[in-house]
């Protein structure tokens, strides 16, 4: 058992079993041992790598998408650009560089980065120190006043939010909890009582043993975003792996050094994430309207990734094969092209969004 597992075990011994959501929060954000709180989690050295770390074009296109939506909505005054979970700051750096072609948008922006991890915030501050615009950091979206048009971007953020799991039994939907086995190790167990939840309609029946995942934090977040967009305008762009319409099933996974690991093994040393249930998020964001999900491949193609790759390669022929390899990883179905989905929210009366 590592030090965080011992801490979690002591909490269970004293206060009883934890929901998986509480376990995830401790494993990811414990201030001393949490995965995001203390280690360099993202990139080649970390547990996993992400689209903005693979190609600069990813962040560039997300930034330009915001500028295009701002133009389409009639260039509202005082727009605010918010990134949720900016990781190493790469996406924002690439977006801001691309946005220099649109000074009317770029110069009027207030920019806010939402980051829970002090280690990653420090890395973002360093990475963005020379970007030439004022930036502000907050710990949570709820720290941002809902008083300006909101242009929100988030890559692989929703999948990091804690989920709860419920298993269909003869007694009803029982919550899967984290508890201790007879030898004192962390173990899963079902709550003896059925929970008062009703999963939203989905494909197929819930057979005995079916698993339903509920993401309360993600649902609350899109509800807030939907309210902000409806009041002030703007749009939100989320890229994540997830599903639009699916039967029951569990998607919670642990990744350590680019390999799958056991969820309860070595908490704090692996990334925990779950697929995003876009249909439920769409319902919760109403009256804001939901767009997509579309595949990352289709979205980036529509936004002109091929033309931008050609331009980069022509400008720097030595890097041509590197540019092509990065783009291929973002687009190919074998890597990220179809597993990753793009989902957007906008006010119900907004013009169509680019890429959807
Ligand atoms: N968007 C980045 C990083 C993705 S990893 C990229 O594409 O490379 C998830 C990011 O979200 C990390 O920066 C992590 O610290 C942050 N994060 C996770 N849960 C969070 C929460 N509840 N509140 C704020 N930030 C969170």
Coordinates of C-alpha atoms and ligand atoms in Angstrom, one line a residue:
X1 CA 0.0 0.0 0.0
X2 CA 1.3 3.5 -0.8
X3 CA 0.9 6.4 1.5
X4 CA -2.3 7.7 -0.1
X5 CA -3.9 4.2 0.0
X6 CA -3.1 4.1 3.7
X7 CA -4.7 7.5 4.1
X8 CA -7.8 6.4 2.3
X9 CA -7.9 3.1 4.2
X10 CA -7.8 5.1 7.5
X11 CA -10.6 7.3 6.3
X12 CA -12.7 4.2 5.5
X13 CA -11.9 2.5 8.8
X14 CA -13.0 5.6 10.6
X15 CA -16.0 6.9 8.6
X16 CA -17.2 4.0 6.4
X17 CA -17.0 3.2 2.7
X18 CA -16.5 5.9 0.1
X19 CA -18.3 6.5 -3.1
X20 CA -16.1 6.1 -6.2
X21 CA -16.5 9.8 -6.7
X22 CA -14.9 10.6 -3.3
X23 CA -12.2 8.0 -4.0
X24 CA -11.5 9.6 -7.4
X25 CA -11.3 13.1 -5.8
X26 CA -8.8 11.9 -3.2
X27 CA -6.7 9.9 -5.7
X28 CA -6.6 12.8 -8.2
X29 CA -6.5 15.9 -5.9
X30 CA -5.1 14.9 -2.5
X31 CA -2.9 17.9 -1.7
X32 CA 0.1 15.7 -0.7
X33 CA -0.2 12.6 -2.9
X34 CA -2.9 13.3 -5.5
X35 CA -2.2 12.5 -9.2
X36 CA -2.8 16.0 -10.5
X37 CA -1.7 17.8 -7.3
X38 CA 1.9 16.6 -7.1
X39 CA 3.3 15.1 -10.3
X40 CA 4.0 15.9 -13.8
X41 CA 1.0 13.9 -15.1
X42 CA 0.8 14.9 -18.8
X43 CA 3.1 14.5 -21.7
X44 CA 5.8 11.9 -22.7
X45 CA 7.1 11.6 -19.1
X46 CA 3.7 11.5 -17.5
X47 CA 0.9 9.0 -17.4
X48 CA -0.7 10.0 -20.7
X49 CA -0.3 12.5 -23.5
X50 CA -3.0 14.7 -25.0
X51 CA -3.9 16.3 -28.3
X52 CA -2.3 19.7 -27.7
X53 CA 0.9 18.0 -26.8
X54 CA 0.8 16.1 -30.1
X55 CA 0.3 19.0 -32.5
X56 CA 0.3 22.8 -32.2
X57 CA -2.6 22.8 -34.7
X58 CA -5.0 21.5 -32.2
X59 CA -4.8 24.5 -29.9
X60 CA -4.6 26.9 -32.9
X61 CA -7.9 25.6 -34.3
X62 CA -9.6 25.8 -30.9
X63 CA -8.6 29.4 -30.5
X64 CA -9.7 30.3 -34.0
X65 CA -13.0 28.5 -33.5
X66 CA -13.7 30.9 -30.6
X67 CA -12.9 33.9 -32.7
X68 CA -15.2 32.7 -35.5
X69 CA -18.1 32.1 -33.1
X70 CA -17.5 35.6 -31.7
X71 CA -17.8 37.1 -35.2
X72 CA -20.8 35.0 -36.0
X73 CA -22.6 36.2 -32.9
X74 CA -22.0 39.9 -33.9
X75 CA -18.8 40.6 -32.0
X76 CA -20.3 41.1 -28.5
X77 CA -18.3 43.5 -26.2
X78 CA -16.0 42.2 -23.4
X79 CA -15.8 38.5 -24.3
X80 CA -14.1 36.2 -21.8
X81 CA -12.0 33.2 -22.8
X82 CA -11.9 30.4 -20.2
X83 CA -10.0 27.2 -20.4
X84 CA -10.9 24.4 -18.0
X85 CA -8.0 22.1 -16.9
X86 CA -5.2 23.7 -19.1
X87 CA -2.6 20.9 -18.3
X88 CA 0.8 22.2 -19.3
X89 CA -0.6 25.4 -20.8
X90 CA 0.2 24.2 -24.4
X91 CA -3.3 24.5 -25.8
X92 CA -3.7 28.1 -24.5
X93 CA -0.3 29.1 -25.8
X94 CA -1.1 27.8 -29.3
X95 CA -4.6 29.3 -29.2
X96 CA -3.3 32.8 -28.2
X97 CA -0.5 32.7 -30.9
X98 CA -3.1 31.9 -33.6
X99 CA -5.5 34.6 -32.3
X100 CA -2.9 37.3 -33.1
X101 CA -4.5 37.3 -36.5
X102 CA -7.7 38.6 -34.9
X103 CA -6.5 41.5 -32.7
X104 CA -10.1 42.8 -32.4
X105 CA -11.0 39.6 -30.5
X106 CA -7.7 38.9 -28.8
X107 CA -7.2 42.4 -27.4
X108 CA -10.7 42.6 -26.0
X109 CA -10.5 39.3 -24.2
X110 CA -10.4 38.7 -20.5
X111 CA -8.6 35.3 -20.1
X112 CA -9.2 32.9 -17.2
X113 CA -7.6 29.5 -16.6
X114 CA -9.4 27.1 -14.3
X115 CA -6.9 24.8 -12.6
X116 CA -7.2 22.8 -9.4
X117 CA -3.6 21.6 -9.3
X118 CA -0.9 24.0 -7.9
X119 CA 1.8 22.1 -9.7
X120 CA 0.1 22.4 -13.1
X121 CA -0.9 26.1 -12.4
X122 CA 2.8 26.8 -11.9
X123 CA 3.7 25.1 -15.1
X124 CA 1.0 27.0 -17.0
X125 CA 2.3 30.3 -15.5
X126 CA 5.8 29.6 -16.8
X127 CA 4.6 28.4 -20.2
X128 CA 2.4 31.4 -20.7
X129 CA 4.7 34.0 -19.2
X130 CA 5.7 35.4 -22.5
X131 CA 2.3 35.2 -24.3
X132 CA 1.9 39.0 -24.0
X133 CA -1.7 39.1 -22.6
X134 CA -3.0 39.3 -19.0
X135 CA -4.1 36.0 -17.5
X136 CA -6.0 35.1 -14.4
X137 CA -6.2 31.8 -12.6
X138 CA -9.1 30.4 -10.5
X139 CA -9.7 27.0 -8.9
X140 CA -13.2 26.4 -10.1
X141 CA -15.6 27.7 -12.8
X142 CA -17.9 28.9 -10.0
X143 CA -15.2 31.5 -9.1
X144 CA -16.0 33.2 -12.4
X145 CA -18.7 35.9 -12.4
X146 CA -21.4 35.1 -15.0
X147 CA -21.3 38.7 -16.4
X148 CA -19.6 38.5 -19.8
X149 CA -20.0 36.5 -23.1
X150 CA -18.3 33.2 -22.4
X151 CA -15.9 31.4 -24.8
X152 CA -15.0 28.2 -23.1
X153 CA -12.5 25.5 -24.2
X154 CA -11.7 22.2 -22.5
X155 CA -9.7 19.3 -23.7
X156 CA -9.8 16.1 -21.6
X157 CA -11.3 17.9 -18.7
X158 CA -14.8 16.4 -18.2
X159 CA -13.4 12.8 -18.2
X160 CA -11.3 13.7 -15.1
X161 CA -14.4 14.7 -13.1
X162 CA -15.5 12.2 -10.5
X163 CA -18.2 9.7 -11.2
X164 CA -20.4 7.3 -9.2
X165 CA -21.3 3.8 -10.3
X166 CA -24.5 2.0 -9.7
X167 CA -25.0 -1.7 -10.3
X168 CA -28.4 -3.3 -11.2
X169 CA -29.3 -5.9 -8.6
X170 CA -32.5 -7.7 -7.5
X171 CA -32.8 -5.0 -4.8
X172 CA -32.6 -2.1 -7.4
X173 CA -29.6 0.1 -8.3
X174 CA -27.0 -0.3 -5.6
X175 CA -24.0 2.0 -5.4
X176 CA -20.5 0.5 -5.9
X177 CA -18.4 1.7 -3.0
X178 CA -14.8 1.6 -2.0
X179 CA -14.2 -0.3 1.2
X180 CA -11.6 -2.5 2.9
X181 CA -11.5 -6.3 2.5
X182 CA -10.7 -8.7 5.3
X183 CA -7.0 -8.1 4.9
X184 CA -7.4 -4.4 5.1
X185 CA -6.8 -3.7 1.4
X186 CA -8.9 -1.3 -0.7
X187 CA -11.7 -3.3 -2.4
X188 CA -15.0 -2.6 -4.2
X189 CA -18.3 -3.6 -2.5
X190 CA -22.0 -2.9 -3.3
X191 CA -24.0 -0.9 -0.9
X192 CA -26.6 -3.1 0.8
X193 CA -29.4 -0.6 0.0
X194 CA -30.8 0.4 -3.3
X195 CA -30.2 4.0 -4.2
X196 CA -33.1 6.4 -5.1
X197 CA -31.8 7.0 -8.7
X198 CA -33.4 6.4 -12.0
X199 CA -30.9 6.2 -14.9
X200 CA -32.0 8.2 -18.0
X201 CA -33.3 6.1 -20.9
X202 CA -30.7 4.3 -22.9
X203 CA -30.3 1.6 -25.5
X204 CA -31.0 -1.9 -24.2
X205 CA -32.4 -3.1 -20.9
X206 CA -30.6 -2.9 -17.6
X207 CA -29.9 -6.6 -17.0
X208 CA -28.8 -7.8 -13.5
X209 CA -25.2 -6.7 -13.2
X210 CA -25.6 -3.7 -15.6
X211 CA -23.5 -0.7 -14.5
X212 CA -24.7 2.9 -14.7
X213 CA -22.2 5.7 -14.3
X214 CA -23.4 9.1 -13.0
X215 CA -21.1 12.2 -13.3
X216 CA -22.6 14.7 -10.8
X217 CA -19.8 17.2 -11.1
X218 CA -19.9 17.2 -15.0
X219 CA -23.7 17.6 -14.9
X220 CA -23.5 20.5 -12.5
X221 CA -20.8 22.1 -14.6
X222 CA -22.7 22.0 -17.9
X223 CA -25.8 23.3 -16.1
X224 CA -23.7 26.4 -15.0
X225 CA -22.2 26.8 -18.4
X226 CA -25.6 26.6 -20.1
X227 CA -27.0 29.2 -17.8
X228 CA -24.0 31.6 -18.5
X229 CA -24.3 31.1 -22.2
X230 CA -28.0 31.7 -22.2
X231 CA -27.6 34.9 -20.2
X232 CA -24.6 36.5 -21.9
X233 CA -23.9 34.6 -25.2
X234 CA -20.8 32.8 -26.4
X235 CA -20.1 29.1 -26.7
X236 CA -18.3 26.2 -25.0
X237 CA -16.2 23.6 -26.8
X238 CA -15.4 20.3 -25.1
X239 CA -13.2 17.6 -26.5
X240 CA -13.2 14.3 -24.7
X241 CA -13.7 10.6 -25.2
X242 CA -17.2 9.6 -24.6
X243 CA -20.5 8.4 -26.0
X244 CA -23.6 9.9 -27.4
X245 CA -25.9 7.0 -27.0
X246 CA -25.0 3.8 -25.3
X247 CA -26.3 1.0 -23.3
X248 CA -25.1 0.3 -19.8
X249 CA -21.4 -0.3 -19.1
X250 CA -18.5 0.8 -17.0
X251 CA -15.8 3.1 -18.5
X252 CA -13.8 4.1 -15.4
X253 CA -10.2 3.4 -16.1
X254 CA -6.7 3.9 -14.5
X255 CA -3.7 4.7 -16.7
X256 CA -0.2 4.6 -15.3
X257 CA 2.9 5.3 -17.5
X258 CA 0.8 5.0 -20.7
X259 CA -0.5 1.5 -19.5
X260 CA -3.8 0.4 -18.0
X261 CA -3.7 -0.2 -14.3
X262 CA -6.0 -1.4 -11.5
X263 CA -8.3 1.4 -10.3
X264 CA -7.6 0.8 -6.6
X265 CA -3.9 0.0 -7.1
X266 CA -1.5 2.7 -6.1
X267 CA -4.0 5.6 -5.8
X268 CA -2.4 8.9 -6.9
X269 CA 0.1 7.2 -9.2
X270 CA -2.3 6.7 -12.0
X271 CA -4.7 8.9 -13.9
X272 CA -8.4 8.0 -13.3
X273 CA -10.9 8.9 -15.9
X274 CA -14.3 7.9 -17.3
X275 CA -16.0 8.3 -20.6
X276 CA -18.3 11.3 -20.9
X277 CA -22.1 10.7 -21.3
X278 CA -22.8 13.5 -23.8
X279 CA -26.5 12.9 -24.1
X280 CA -27.0 13.5 -20.3
X281 CA -24.8 16.6 -20.5
X282 CA -26.9 17.9 -23.4
X283 CA -30.1 17.5 -21.4
X284 CA -28.6 19.2 -18.3
X285 CA -27.3 22.2 -20.3
X286 CA -30.8 23.2 -21.5
X287 CA -32.1 25.7 -22.5
X288 CA -28.6 26.2 -24.0
X289 CA -28.4 24.0 -27.2
X290 CA -26.0 21.1 -27.6
X291 CA -24.1 20.5 -30.8
X292 CA -22.5 17.2 -31.6
X293 CA -20.8 15.1 -30.5
X294 CA -18.9 14.7 -33.7
X295 CA -15.6 12.9 -34.1
X296 CA -12.4 14.8 -33.5
X297 CA -11.4 13.7 -37.0
X298 CA -14.5 15.2 -38.7
X299 CA -14.3 18.4 -36.6
X300 CA -10.6 19.1 -37.2
X301 CA -10.9 18.4 -40.9
X302 CA -13.9 20.8 -41.2
X303 CA -11.8 23.5 -39.5
X304 CA -9.0 23.1 -42.0
X305 CA -6.3 21.0 -40.3
X306 CA -5.0 19.8 -43.7
X307 CA -4.4 23.3 -45.0
X308 CA -2.7 24.4 -41.8
X309 CA -0.5 21.3 -41.8
X310 CA 0.6 22.0 -45.4
X311 CA 1.4 25.6 -44.5
X312 CA 3.5 24.6 -41.5
X313 CA 5.4 21.9 -43.5
X314 CA 6.1 24.4 -46.4
X315 CA 7.4 27.0 -43.9
X316 CA 9.7 24.5 -42.2
X317 CA 10.4 21.5 -44.5
X318 CA 12.7 19.8 -41.9
X319 CA 9.7 19.4 -39.6
X320 CA 7.3 18.2 -42.4
X321 CA 7.3 14.6 -41.3
X322 CA 6.8 15.5 -37.6
X323 CA 3.9 17.7 -38.5
X324 CA 2.3 14.9 -40.7
X325 CA 2.8 12.4 -37.9
X326 CA 1.1 14.6 -35.3
X327 CA -1.8 15.3 -37.6
X328 CA -2.2 11.6 -38.3
X329 CA -2.3 10.8 -34.6
X330 CA -5.1 13.4 -34.1
X331 CA -7.1 12.1 -37.1
X332 CA -6.6 8.4 -37.4
X333 CA -9.3 6.1 -36.1
X334 CA -6.6 3.8 -34.7
X335 CA -5.4 6.6 -32.4
X336 CA -7.5 9.6 -31.4
X337 CA -9.6 10.4 -34.5
X338 CA -12.9 8.7 -33.7
X339 CA -12.5 7.8 -30.0
X340 CA -12.3 11.5 -29.1
X341 CA -15.5 13.5 -29.6
X342 CA -16.2 17.2 -29.9
X343 CA -19.3 18.6 -28.2
X344 CA -20.4 22.2 -28.0
X345 CA -22.9 24.3 -26.1
X346 CA -24.3 27.6 -27.3
X347 CA -27.4 29.8 -26.6
X348 CA -30.5 28.3 -28.2
X349 CA -30.8 31.1 -30.7
X350 CA -27.1 31.2 -31.7
X351 CA -26.1 30.9 -35.4
X352 CA -24.7 27.4 -36.5
X353 CA -21.3 26.6 -35.0
X354 CA -18.2 25.9 -37.2
X355 CA -17.3 22.2 -37.4
X356 CA -20.7 20.8 -36.5
Ligands
LIG1 N1 -6.3 20.1 -21.2 C1 -5.0 19.6 -20.9 C2 -4.9 18.7 -19.7 C3 -5.9 17.6 -19.5 S1 -5.7 16.7 -18.0 C4 -4.5 18.9 -22.1 O1 -5.2 18.7 -23.1 O2 -3.3 18.6 -22.2 C5 -6.9 17.4 -17.0 C6 -6.7 18.8 -16.5 O3 -7.8 19.2 -15.7 C7 -5.4 19.0 -15.6 O4 -4.9 20.3 -15.8 C8 -6.0 18.8 -14.2 O5 -5.2 19.3 -13.2 C9 -7.3 19.6 -14.4 N2 -8.4 19.2 -13.4 C10 -8.9 18.0 -13.2 N3 -9.9 18.0 -12.3 C11 -10.1 19.4 -12.1 C12 -11.1 20.1 -11.3 N4 -12.0 19.4 -10.6 N5 -11.0 21.4 -11.3 C13 -10.1 22.1 -12.0 N6 -9.1 21.5 -12.7 C14 -9.2 20.1 -12.8

